[in-house]
Short mmCIF file of N, CA and C in Angstrom, two decimals:
data_model
loop_
_atom_site.label_atom_id
_atom_site.label_comp_id
_atom_site.label_asym_id
_atom_site.label_seq_id
_atom_site.Cartn_x
_atom_site.Cartn_y
_atom_site.Cartn_z
N UNK Q 405 31.78 26.21 13.18
CA UNK Q 405 31.28 26.33 12.45
C UNK Q 405 30.43 25.04 11.51
N UNK Q 406 30.52 24.18 12.85
CA UNK Q 406 29.41 23.27 12.99
C UNK Q 406 28.54 23.49 13.47
N UNK Q 407 28.61 24.33 14.80
CA UNK Q 407 27.23 24.74 14.53
C UNK Q 407 26.23 25.61 13.88
N UNK Q 408 27.26 26.33 12.96
CA UNK Q 408 26.57 26.96 12.19
C UNK Q 408 25.51 26.44 11.05
N UNK Q 409 26.64 24.82 10.34
CA UNK Q 409 25.84 24.86 9.85
C UNK Q 409 24.56 23.63 9.78
N UNK Q 410 24.87 22.65 10.92
CA UNK Q 410 24.05 22.17 12.21
C UNK Q 410 22.88 23.48 11.57
N UNK Q 411 22.48 24.67 12.10
CA UNK Q 411 21.52 25.22 12.62
C UNK Q 411 21.02 26.10 10.95
N UNK Q 412 21.75 25.87 10.08
CA UNK Q 412 21.72 26.14 8.53
C UNK Q 412 20.88 24.73 8.18
N UNK Q 413 21.56 24.19 8.66
CA UNK Q 413 20.93 22.58 7.79
C UNK Q 413 19.28 22.62 8.44
N UNK Q 414 19.17 22.46 9.60
CA UNK Q 414 17.73 22.69 10.69
C UNK Q 414 16.60 23.39 10.19
N UNK Q 415 17.36 24.71 9.52
CA UNK Q 415 16.52 25.71 9.01
C UNK Q 415 15.93 25.37 7.88
N UNK Q 416 16.84 25.17 6.85
CA UNK Q 416 16.22 24.77 5.66
C UNK Q 416 15.31 23.79 5.46
N UNK Q 417 15.97 22.59 6.36
CA UNK Q 417 14.94 21.67 6.55
C UNK Q 417 13.39 21.57 6.90
N UNK Q 418 13.34 22.43 8.22
CA UNK Q 418 12.04 22.97 8.56
C UNK Q 418 11.64 23.80 7.57
N UNK Q 419 12.30 24.64 6.44
CA UNK Q 419 11.24 25.39 5.93
C UNK Q 419 10.38 24.39 4.53
N UNK Q 420 11.47 23.24 4.14
CA UNK Q 420 10.83 22.52 3.52
C UNK Q 420 9.93 21.90 3.75
N UNK Q 421 9.58 21.24 5.13
CA UNK Q 421 8.91 20.68 5.20
C UNK Q 421 7.36 21.59 5.11
N UNK Q 422 7.51 22.62 6.24
CA UNK Q 422 6.63 23.64 6.29
C UNK Q 422 6.19 23.81 4.71
N UNK Q 423 6.79 24.48 4.43
CA UNK Q 423 6.41 25.08 3.63
C UNK Q 423 5.48 23.90 1.83
N UNK Q 424 5.94 22.68 2.15
CA UNK Q 424 5.60 21.21 1.23
C UNK Q 424 4.03 21.07 1.80
N UNK Q 425 3.91 21.28 3.35
CA UNK Q 425 2.68 20.59 3.71
C UNK Q 425 1.55 21.22 2.94
N UNK Q 426 0.74 20.07 2.72
CA UNK Q 426 -0.72 20.45 2.45
C UNK Q 426 -1.67 19.73 3.29
N UNK Q 427 -2.88 20.36 3.52
CA UNK Q 427 -3.78 20.17 4.31
C UNK Q 427 -5.14 19.07 3.44
N UNK Q 428 -4.97 17.71 3.74
CA UNK Q 428 -5.36 16.52 2.69
C UNK Q 428 -6.46 16.20 3.76
N UNK Q 429 -7.46 16.35 2.92
CA UNK Q 429 -9.25 15.62 3.68
C UNK Q 429 -8.70 14.22 3.91
N UNK Q 430 -7.77 13.11 3.31
CA UNK Q 430 -7.51 12.03 3.16
C UNK Q 430 -6.15 11.71 2.40
N UNK Q 431 -5.28 11.60 3.49
CA UNK Q 431 -3.91 10.86 2.63
C UNK Q 431 -3.42 9.85 3.38
N UNK Q 432 -3.04 8.58 2.21
CA UNK Q 432 -2.33 7.63 3.14
C UNK Q 432 -1.41 6.79 1.57
N UNK Q 433 -0.20 5.74 2.07
CA UNK Q 433 -0.06 5.51 1.35
C UNK Q 433 0.12 3.84 1.54
N UNK Q 434 0.24 3.11 0.54
CA UNK Q 434 0.32 1.28 0.97
C UNK Q 434 2.21 1.34 0.29
N UNK Q 435 2.58 0.45 1.06
CA UNK Q 435 4.10 -0.27 0.16
C UNK Q 435 3.82 -1.25 0.01
N UNK Q 436 4.33 -1.20 -1.36
CA UNK Q 436 4.47 -2.25 -2.02
C UNK Q 436 5.47 -3.65 -1.60
N UNK Q 437 5.18 -5.00 -1.37
CA UNK Q 437 6.02 -5.63 -0.20
C UNK Q 437 7.45 -5.96 -1.24
N UNK Q 438 8.42 -5.88 -0.86
CA UNK Q 438 9.70 -6.28 -1.47
C UNK Q 438 9.96 -5.94 -3.11
N UNK Q 439 9.08 -4.26 -3.38
CA UNK Q 439 8.81 -3.67 -4.62
C UNK Q 439 8.50 -4.35 -5.66
N UNK Q 440 7.58 -5.34 -5.22
CA UNK Q 440 7.47 -6.69 -6.30
C UNK Q 440 5.58 -6.60 -6.47
N UNK Q 441 5.28 -5.85 -7.24
CA UNK Q 441 3.49 -5.78 -7.28
C UNK Q 441 3.30 -6.92 -8.32
N UNK Q 442 2.61 -8.22 -7.56
CA UNK Q 442 1.65 -8.73 -8.63
C UNK Q 442 0.57 -8.21 -8.91
N UNK Q 443 -0.04 -8.33 -10.42
CA UNK Q 443 -1.48 -8.34 -10.96
C UNK Q 443 -2.35 -8.39 -10.08
N UNK Q 444 -2.25 -9.61 -9.38
CA UNK Q 444 -3.62 -9.74 -8.26
C UNK Q 444 -3.57 -9.39 -6.95
N UNK Q 445 -2.27 -8.21 -6.82
CA UNK Q 445 -2.60 -7.93 -5.28
C UNK Q 445 -3.24 -6.52 -5.45
N UNK Q 446 -3.97 -6.06 -5.00
CA UNK Q 446 -4.91 -4.85 -4.63
C UNK Q 446 -4.84 -4.16 -3.76
N UNK Q 447 -4.27 -2.47 -3.81
CA UNK Q 447 -4.13 -1.94 -3.22
C UNK Q 447 -5.16 -1.27 -2.47
N UNK Q 448 -5.69 -0.89 -1.36
CA UNK Q 448 -6.70 -0.25 -1.13
C UNK Q 448 -6.98 0.72 -0.18
N UNK Q 449 -7.43 1.49 -0.31
CA UNK Q 449 -7.83 3.02 0.59
C UNK Q 449 -9.27 3.22 1.13
N UNK Q 450 -9.77 3.01 2.04
CA UNK Q 450 -11.26 3.59 2.26
C UNK Q 450 -11.07 5.35 3.20
N UNK Q 451 -12.44 5.54 3.21
CA UNK Q 451 -12.35 7.54 3.73
C UNK Q 451 -14.18 7.07 3.78
N UNK Q 452 -14.20 8.17 4.80
CA UNK Q 452 -16.06 8.34 4.98
C UNK Q 452 -15.92 10.03 4.27
N UNK Q 453 -17.28 10.20 4.11
CA UNK Q 453 -18.08 11.68 3.37
C UNK Q 453 -19.25 11.34 4.34
N UNK Q 454 -18.90 13.04 4.45
CA UNK Q 454 -20.31 13.17 5.05
C UNK Q 454 -20.43 14.69 4.33
N UNK Q 455 -19.70 15.43 3.84
CA UNK Q 455 -20.52 16.30 3.21
C UNK Q 455 -20.35 16.48 1.33
N UNK Q 456 -21.76 16.48 1.06
CA UNK Q 456 -21.38 16.26 -0.37
C UNK Q 456 -21.95 17.36 -1.41
N UNK Q 457 -21.41 18.19 -0.89
CA UNK Q 457 -21.91 19.62 -1.39
C UNK Q 457 -20.46 20.36 -1.73
N UNK Q 458 -19.42 19.90 -0.78
CA UNK Q 458 -17.98 20.18 -1.63
C UNK Q 458 -17.33 19.55 -2.48
N UNK Q 459 -16.76 20.21 -3.41
CA UNK Q 459 -15.97 19.37 -4.27
C UNK Q 459 -13.97 18.91 -3.61
N UNK Q 460 -13.86 17.85 -4.44
CA UNK Q 460 -12.34 17.29 -4.34
C UNK Q 460 -11.25 17.07 -5.10
N UNK Q 461 -9.86 17.20 -5.13
CA UNK Q 461 -9.04 16.57 -5.79
C UNK Q 461 -8.46 15.48 -5.62
N UNK Q 462 -8.27 14.29 -6.51
CA UNK Q 462 -8.07 13.13 -6.18
C UNK Q 462 -6.39 13.31 -6.70
N UNK Q 463 -5.66 12.87 -5.63
CA UNK Q 463 -3.69 12.77 -6.45
C UNK Q 463 -3.86 11.26 -6.00
N UNK Q 464 -2.74 10.87 -7.11
CA UNK Q 464 -2.23 9.75 -6.94
C UNK Q 464 -0.75 10.08 -6.43
N UNK Q 465 -0.04 9.14 -5.74
CA UNK Q 465 1.05 9.22 -5.80
C UNK Q 465 1.59 7.82 -5.70
N UNK Q 466 3.27 7.84 -6.37
CA UNK Q 466 3.72 6.80 -6.75
C UNK Q 466 5.17 6.92 -6.00
N UNK Q 467 5.57 5.83 -5.69
CA UNK Q 467 7.39 6.12 -5.24
C UNK Q 467 8.08 4.54 -6.15
N UNK Q 468 8.90 5.28 -6.97
CA UNK Q 468 9.41 4.21 -7.74
C UNK Q 468 10.69 4.15 -7.56
N UNK Q 469 11.64 3.36 -7.83
CA UNK Q 469 13.02 2.85 -7.90
C UNK Q 469 13.59 3.18 -9.13
N UNK Q 470 14.90 3.38 -9.37
CA UNK Q 470 15.58 4.04 -10.31
C UNK Q 470 16.14 2.59 -11.48
N UNK Q 471 15.29 1.17 -10.63
CA UNK Q 471 15.46 -0.20 -11.07
C UNK Q 471 14.51 -0.09 -11.87
N UNK Q 472 12.99 0.38 -11.65
CA UNK Q 472 12.06 0.03 -12.40
C UNK Q 472 12.43 0.48 -13.78
N UNK Q 473 11.62 -0.85 -14.79
CA UNK Q 473 11.78 -0.96 -16.03
C UNK Q 473 10.89 0.10 -17.30
N UNK Q 474 10.04 0.61 -16.70
CA UNK Q 474 9.30 0.95 -17.83
C UNK Q 474 9.06 2.53 -17.77
N UNK Q 475 8.89 3.38 -18.50
CA UNK Q 475 9.09 5.07 -18.45
C UNK Q 475 7.10 5.07 -17.81
N UNK Q 476 6.38 4.65 -17.66
CA UNK Q 476 5.10 4.51 -17.03
C UNK Q 476 4.36 3.72 -16.55
N UNK Q 477 3.60 3.42 -15.82
CA UNK Q 477 3.04 2.49 -14.90
C UNK Q 477 1.10 2.44 -15.20
N UNK Q 478 0.47 1.76 -16.05
CA UNK Q 478 -0.86 1.18 -15.86
C UNK Q 478 -1.25 1.17 -14.65
N UNK Q 479 -2.03 1.72 -14.19
CA UNK Q 479 -3.09 1.17 -12.71
C UNK Q 479 -4.28 1.12 -13.16
N UNK Q 480 -5.05 -0.01 -12.82
CA UNK Q 480 -6.45 0.28 -12.93
C UNK Q 480 -7.09 0.77 -11.15
N UNK Q 481 -8.11 1.88 -11.11
CA UNK Q 481 -8.72 2.38 -9.55
C UNK Q 481 -9.83 2.15 -9.51
N UNK Q 482 -10.77 1.20 -8.91
CA UNK Q 482 -11.93 0.77 -8.62
C UNK Q 482 -12.04 2.00 -7.61
N UNK Q 483 -13.40 2.19 -7.84
CA UNK Q 483 -14.21 3.49 -6.75
C UNK Q 483 -15.57 2.19 -6.83
N UNK Q 484 -15.30 2.12 -5.02
CA UNK Q 484 -16.65 1.37 -4.52
C UNK Q 484 -17.66 2.12 -3.88
N UNK Q 485 -18.42 2.54 -3.88
CA UNK Q 485 -19.30 3.52 -3.23
C UNK Q 485 -19.71 3.35 -2.41
N UNK Q 486 -20.58 4.02 -1.61
CA UNK Q 486 -21.55 3.80 0.06
C UNK Q 486 -22.59 2.64 -0.60
N UNK Q 487 -23.00 3.21 -1.89
CA UNK Q 487 -24.43 2.30 -1.79
C UNK Q 487 -23.91 0.97 -2.35
N UNK Q 488 -22.82 0.26 -2.60
CA UNK Q 488 -21.81 -0.89 -2.74
C UNK Q 488 -22.04 -1.09 -4.94
N UNK Q 489 -22.34 0.45 -5.45
CA UNK Q 489 -22.13 0.30 -6.71
C UNK Q 489 -20.30 0.66 -7.00
N UNK Q 490 -19.88 0.43 -8.28
CA UNK Q 490 -18.50 0.90 -8.39
C UNK Q 490 -18.37 0.93 -9.83
N UNK Q 491 -17.14 1.85 -9.83
CA UNK Q 491 -17.02 2.52 -11.42
C UNK Q 491 -15.20 1.76 -11.41
N UNK Q 492 -15.02 1.60 -13.05
CA UNK Q 492 -13.53 1.41 -13.04
C UNK Q 492 -12.89 2.45 -13.98
N UNK Q 493 -11.62 3.38 -13.81
CA UNK Q 493 -10.46 3.82 -14.12
C UNK Q 493 -9.21 3.33 -14.50
N UNK Q 494 -8.93 3.87 -15.18
CA UNK Q 494 -7.70 3.30 -15.80
C UNK Q 494 -6.51 4.47 -15.92
N UNK Q 495 -5.30 4.41 -15.33
CA UNK Q 495 -4.62 6.16 -15.44
C UNK Q 495 -3.24 5.05 -16.12
N UNK Q 496 -2.79 6.08 -16.95
CA UNK Q 496 -1.09 6.26 -16.92
C UNK Q 496 -0.41 7.03 -16.57
N UNK Q 497 0.47 6.73 -16.02
CA UNK Q 497 1.22 7.52 -15.01
C UNK Q 497 2.40 7.53 -15.61
N UNK Q 498 3.32 8.57 -15.77
CA UNK Q 498 4.45 8.82 -16.27
C UNK Q 498 5.92 8.91 -15.80
N UNK Q 499 6.26 8.02 -15.34
CA UNK Q 499 7.32 8.42 -14.52
C UNK Q 499 8.68 8.71 -14.81
N UNK Q 500 9.05 8.72 -16.28
CA UNK Q 500 10.09 9.00 -17.08
C UNK Q 500 10.14 9.60 -17.90
N UNK Q 501 11.00 10.58 -18.13
CA UNK Q 501 10.81 11.32 -19.73
C UNK Q 501 11.21 10.32 -20.86
N UNK Q 502 10.76 10.77 -22.43
CA UNK Q 502 11.04 9.93 -23.41
C UNK Q 502 12.78 9.34 -22.94
N UNK Q 503 13.50 11.00 -22.72
CA UNK Q 503 15.19 10.40 -22.71
C UNK Q 503 15.50 9.35 -21.25
N UNK Q 504 14.70 9.24 -20.47
CA UNK Q 504 15.17 8.40 -19.73
C UNK Q 504 15.19 8.67 -18.84
N UNK Q 505 14.74 10.32 -18.75
CA UNK Q 505 15.27 10.75 -17.24
C UNK Q 505 14.04 10.32 -15.91
N UNK Q 506 14.18 9.99 -15.22
CA UNK Q 506 13.20 10.09 -14.15
C UNK Q 506 12.53 11.47 -13.68
N UNK Q 507 11.24 11.19 -13.66
CA UNK Q 507 10.35 12.63 -12.84
C UNK Q 507 10.55 12.50 -11.51
N UNK Q 508 9.79 13.61 -11.06
CA UNK Q 508 9.52 13.65 -10.01
C UNK Q 508 10.45 13.97 -8.76
N UNK Q 509 10.48 13.76 -7.66
CA UNK Q 509 11.35 14.24 -6.72
C UNK Q 509 12.03 12.89 -6.08
N UNK Q 510 13.42 13.35 -5.68
CA UNK Q 510 14.45 11.97 -4.92
C UNK Q 510 15.69 12.58 -5.66
N UNK Q 511 16.58 11.63 -4.77
CA UNK Q 511 17.84 11.33 -5.13
C UNK Q 511 18.06 10.42 -5.54
N UNK Q 512 18.91 9.36 -5.28
CA UNK Q 512 19.68 8.41 -5.15
C UNK Q 512 18.18 7.48 -5.89
N UNK Q 513 18.39 6.78 -5.07
CA UNK Q 513 17.49 5.41 -5.65
C UNK Q 513 15.91 5.24 -5.70
N UNK Q 514 15.07 6.25 -4.97
CA UNK Q 514 14.01 6.33 -5.18
C UNK Q 514 13.67 7.45 -5.86
N UNK Q 515 12.26 7.62 -6.20
CA UNK Q 515 11.62 9.00 -6.78
C UNK Q 515 10.21 8.63 -6.94
N UNK Q 516 9.83 10.35 -5.88
CA UNK Q 516 8.04 10.18 -5.67
C UNK Q 516 7.75 11.54 -6.61
N UNK Q 517 6.38 10.52 -7.22
CA UNK Q 517 5.64 11.29 -8.55
C UNK Q 517 4.56 11.83 -7.72
N UNK Q 518 4.04 12.76 -7.84
CA UNK Q 518 2.09 13.47 -7.73
C UNK Q 518 1.47 13.23 -9.05
N UNK Q 519 0.72 12.73 -9.18
CA UNK Q 519 -0.20 12.76 -10.40
C UNK Q 519 -1.83 13.31 -10.18
N UNK Q 520 -1.69 14.54 -10.69
CA UNK Q 520 -3.47 14.89 -10.31
C UNK Q 520 -4.55 13.94 -11.08
N UNK Q 521 -5.83 12.97 -10.14
CA UNK Q 521 -6.18 12.46 -11.58
C UNK Q 521 -7.26 12.60 -11.75
N UNK Q 522 -8.33 13.10 -10.71
CA UNK Q 522 -9.22 14.05 -10.79
C UNK Q 522 -9.68 15.39 -10.13
N UNK Q 523 -10.26 16.17 -10.80
CA UNK Q 523 -10.28 17.45 -10.27
C UNK Q 523 -11.96 18.07 -10.25
N UNK Q 524 -11.97 18.55 -8.50
CA UNK Q 524 -13.50 19.13 -8.78
C UNK Q 524 -14.37 17.65 -8.66
N UNK Q 525 -13.90 17.23 -7.90
CA UNK Q 525 -15.69 15.93 -8.24
C UNK Q 525 -16.28 15.93 -6.90
N UNK Q 526 -17.52 15.85 -7.45
CA UNK Q 526 -18.33 15.52 -6.18
C UNK Q 526 -18.75 14.21 -5.84
N UNK Q 527 -18.48 14.27 -4.75
CA UNK Q 527 -18.84 12.43 -4.05
C UNK Q 527 -20.32 12.66 -3.82
N UNK Q 528 -21.40 11.93 -4.60
CA UNK Q 528 -22.67 11.87 -4.54
C UNK Q 528 -23.27 11.79 -3.10
N UNK Q 529 -22.55 10.36 -2.69
CA UNK Q 529 -23.20 10.16 -1.29
C UNK Q 529 -22.74 9.95 -0.33
N UNK Q 530 -23.21 10.34 0.77
CA UNK Q 530 -22.63 10.14 2.33
C UNK Q 530 -22.50 8.60 2.49
N UNK Q 531 -21.34 8.39 3.63
CA UNK Q 531 -20.89 7.07 3.69
C UNK Q 531 -19.76 7.05 3.43
N UNK Q 532 -19.11 5.57 3.32
CA UNK Q 532 -17.93 4.52 2.82
C UNK Q 532 -17.36 4.67 1.79
N UNK Q 533 -16.30 4.75 1.38
CA UNK Q 533 -16.09 4.87 -0.02
C UNK Q 533 -15.10 3.88 0.12
N UNK Q 534 -14.51 3.34 -1.12
CA UNK Q 534 -13.25 2.12 -1.05
C UNK Q 534 -12.59 2.67 -2.67
N UNK Q 535 -11.40 3.52 -2.84
CA UNK Q 535 -10.41 3.21 -3.95
C UNK Q 535 -9.53 1.98 -3.63
N UNK Q 536 -9.58 1.30 -4.56
CA UNK Q 536 -8.56 0.34 -4.70
C UNK Q 536 -7.59 0.25 -6.14
N UNK Q 537 -6.47 0.03 -5.90
CA UNK Q 537 -5.56 0.16 -7.57
C UNK Q 537 -5.01 -1.17 -7.68
N UNK Q 538 -4.50 -1.41 -8.92
CA UNK Q 538 -4.19 -2.75 -9.38
C UNK Q 538 -3.44 -2.50 -10.79
N UNK Q 539 -2.08 -2.82 -10.50
CA UNK Q 539 -1.43 -2.62 -11.25
C UNK Q 539 -1.43 -3.45 -12.93
N UNK Q 540 -1.73 -2.49 -14.04
CA UNK Q 540 -2.52 -3.31 -15.14
C UNK Q 540 -1.99 -3.40 -16.18
N UNK Q 541 0.12 -3.69 -15.97
CA UNK Q 541 1.47 -3.55 -16.88
C UNK Q 541 0.91 -5.02 -17.76
N UNK Q 542 1.78 -5.09 -18.53
CA UNK Q 542 1.84 -6.09 -18.98
C UNK Q 542 2.74 -7.12 -18.96
N UNK Q 543 3.07 -7.30 -17.33
CA UNK Q 543 3.74 -8.49 -16.88
C UNK Q 543 3.02 -8.92 -15.46
N UNK Q 544 3.27 -9.85 -14.89
CA UNK Q 544 2.21 -10.88 -13.78
C UNK Q 544 2.86 -10.00 -12.73
N UNK Q 545 4.30 -10.11 -12.28
CA UNK Q 545 4.99 -9.24 -10.81
C UNK Q 545 5.49 -7.93 -11.73
N UNK Q 546 5.21 -6.71 -11.20
CA UNK Q 546 5.78 -5.59 -11.75
C UNK Q 546 7.03 -5.40 -10.65
N UNK Q 547 8.27 -4.89 -10.84
CA UNK Q 547 9.32 -4.70 -10.17
C UNK Q 547 9.70 -3.53 -9.96
N UNK Q 548 10.16 -2.64 -9.06
CA UNK Q 548 10.38 -1.39 -8.90
C UNK Q 548 9.20 -0.37 -8.44
N UNK Q 549 8.11 -0.88 -8.39
CA UNK Q 549 7.43 0.16 -7.55
C UNK Q 549 7.62 -0.16 -6.43
N UNK Q 550 7.93 0.57 -5.16
CA UNK Q 550 8.04 0.47 -4.09
C UNK Q 550 6.69 1.12 -3.30
N UNK Q 551 5.73 1.80 -3.41
CA UNK Q 551 4.78 2.75 -2.55
C UNK Q 551 3.46 3.28 -3.86
N UNK Q 552 2.67 3.22 -3.39
CA UNK Q 552 1.14 3.63 -4.38
C UNK Q 552 0.49 4.48 -3.14
N UNK Q 553 0.31 5.46 -3.41
CA UNK Q 553 -0.80 6.22 -2.24
C UNK Q 553 -2.00 7.36 -2.95
N UNK Q 554 -3.03 7.67 -2.50
CA UNK Q 554 -4.07 8.50 -2.27
C UNK Q 554 -3.96 9.83 -1.28
N UNK Q 555 -4.40 11.05 -2.30
CA UNK Q 555 -3.99 12.24 -1.30
C UNK Q 555 -6.08 12.81 -1.93
N UNK Q 556 -6.58 13.23 -1.11
CA UNK Q 556 -7.93 13.71 -1.44
C UNK Q 556 -7.63 15.32 -0.57
N UNK Q 557 -7.61 16.25 -1.29
CA UNK Q 557 -8.04 17.32 -1.21
C UNK Q 557 -9.54 18.28 -1.30
N UNK Q 558 -9.63 18.89 -0.08
CA UNK Q 558 -11.49 19.46 -0.14
C UNK Q 558 -11.25 20.40 -0.91
N UNK Q 559 -11.82 20.96 -1.58
CA UNK Q 559 -11.62 22.18 -2.09
C UNK Q 559 -12.47 23.35 -1.01
N UNK Q 560 -12.14 23.99 -0.73
CA UNK Q 560 -12.65 25.16 0.27
C UNK Q 560 -13.50 26.48 -1.11
N UNK Q 561 -13.40 26.32 -1.60
CA UNK Q 561 -13.78 27.78 -2.70
C UNK Q 561 -14.26 27.16 -3.21
N UNK Q 562 -15.79 27.13 -3.67
CA UNK Q 562 -17.22 26.75 -4.27
C UNK Q 562 -16.93 27.95 -5.55
#
């Protein structure tokens, strides 16, 4: 009986990981030390682009704890282009329903959320890009955010 349960668990786990796999052009997450994110702490991601004809989807991932005090998370995202020009976007990421029920996947203490931030974006310059995240809440040190990340999907069909 234990062998049947183990094989069943292994098969289901494999299917979940296989089915959830995405082919990302870029994917990286940064841990927020001690789940405590000061306003002045930048979390940055760098990647290189050679193909300026393709379009990309930008996805932000956030892992929060159930101790997080707010329903949403405001984040500034600075983009530094290969020619050293930059732009800033402000994002509101909704982590909980108005009722207080946590959104995203997970059980226990953590919740994982994916947010489509920009879709079908053309990156105009070849070279190194950098995207920086800064928490923009009205508190100096934000508690309960465990991780923030960036995923970039290359759109194959134009």
